[in-house]
Amino acid sequence: MDQLLQFFVIVPLAGFVISLLTPDKKENAISWGAFLTVGLHLSGTIVFLVYWLLHHHPTLNLKEIVLFKTV
């Protein structure tokens, strides 16, 4: 389940990189890239939701990264 959550970060970033690397005059390709990444993100969200509900919606607590720490 942790790997599936990384999918939600990687797909939008990949879409952003694709839009940056596509020439400005190829608006159709930029549009397809945007629709593809949004579709993948929506599909991933639905898959994650079904998986989460079928496994009795467990609580996920990740402590791999600290964004802010006080002394």
Coordinates of C-alpha atoms in Angstrom, one line a residue:
M1 CA 0.0 0.0 0.0
D2 CA 2.9 2.3 0.6
Q3 CA 4.1 1.9 -3.0
L4 CA 0.7 2.8 -4.3
L5 CA 0.8 6.1 -2.4
Q6 CA 4.1 7.0 -4.1
F7 CA 2.2 6.7 -7.4
F8 CA 0.0 9.7 -6.4
V9 CA 3.1 11.8 -6.2
I10 CA 5.0 10.5 -9.2
V11 CA 2.2 10.7 -11.8
P12 CA 1.5 14.4 -11.5
L13 CA 5.2 15.2 -11.5
A14 CA 5.7 13.0 -14.6
G15 CA 2.8 14.9 -16.3
F16 CA 4.5 18.2 -15.3
V17 CA 7.8 17.1 -16.8
I18 CA 6.1 15.9 -19.9
S19 CA 4.4 19.3 -20.4
L20 CA 7.8 21.0 -19.9
L21 CA 9.6 18.9 -22.4
T22 CA 6.9 19.1 -25.1
P23 CA 7.4 22.0 -27.6
D24 CA 5.0 24.9 -27.2
K25 CA 3.6 24.5 -30.8
K26 CA 2.5 20.9 -30.1
E27 CA -0.6 21.8 -28.1
N28 CA -2.3 18.6 -29.0
A29 CA 0.5 16.6 -27.4
I30 CA 0.4 18.7 -24.3
S31 CA -3.3 18.2 -24.0
W32 CA -3.0 14.4 -24.5
G33 CA -0.2 14.3 -21.8
A34 CA -2.4 16.2 -19.4
F35 CA -5.4 14.0 -20.0
L36 CA -3.3 10.9 -19.7
T37 CA -1.8 11.8 -16.4
V38 CA -5.1 13.0 -15.0
G39 CA -6.7 9.7 -16.2
L40 CA -3.9 7.7 -14.6
H41 CA -4.3 9.6 -11.4
L42 CA -8.1 9.1 -11.3
S43 CA -7.7 5.4 -12.1
G44 CA -5.1 5.0 -9.3
T45 CA -7.4 6.8 -6.9
I46 CA -10.2 4.4 -7.7
V47 CA -8.0 1.4 -7.4
F48 CA -6.6 2.7 -4.1
L49 CA -10.1 3.4 -2.7
V50 CA -11.4 -0.1 -3.6
Y51 CA -8.2 -1.7 -2.1
W52 CA -8.5 0.4 1.0
L53 CA -12.2 -0.4 1.5
L54 CA -11.8 -4.1 0.9
H55 CA -9.1 -4.3 3.5
H56 CA -11.3 -2.7 6.1
H57 CA -9.7 0.8 5.7
P58 CA -6.5 0.4 7.8
T59 CA -4.8 3.5 9.2
L60 CA -1.6 4.3 7.5
N61 CA 1.0 6.0 9.6
L62 CA 4.3 6.7 7.8
K63 CA 7.2 8.3 9.7
E64 CA 9.9 8.1 7.0
I65 CA 10.2 11.8 6.6
V66 CA 10.1 14.8 9.0
L67 CA 8.9 18.0 7.5
F68 CA 9.2 20.1 10.6
K69 CA 10.8 19.3 13.9
T70 CA 10.9 21.5 17.1
V71 CA 13.5 21.1 19.8

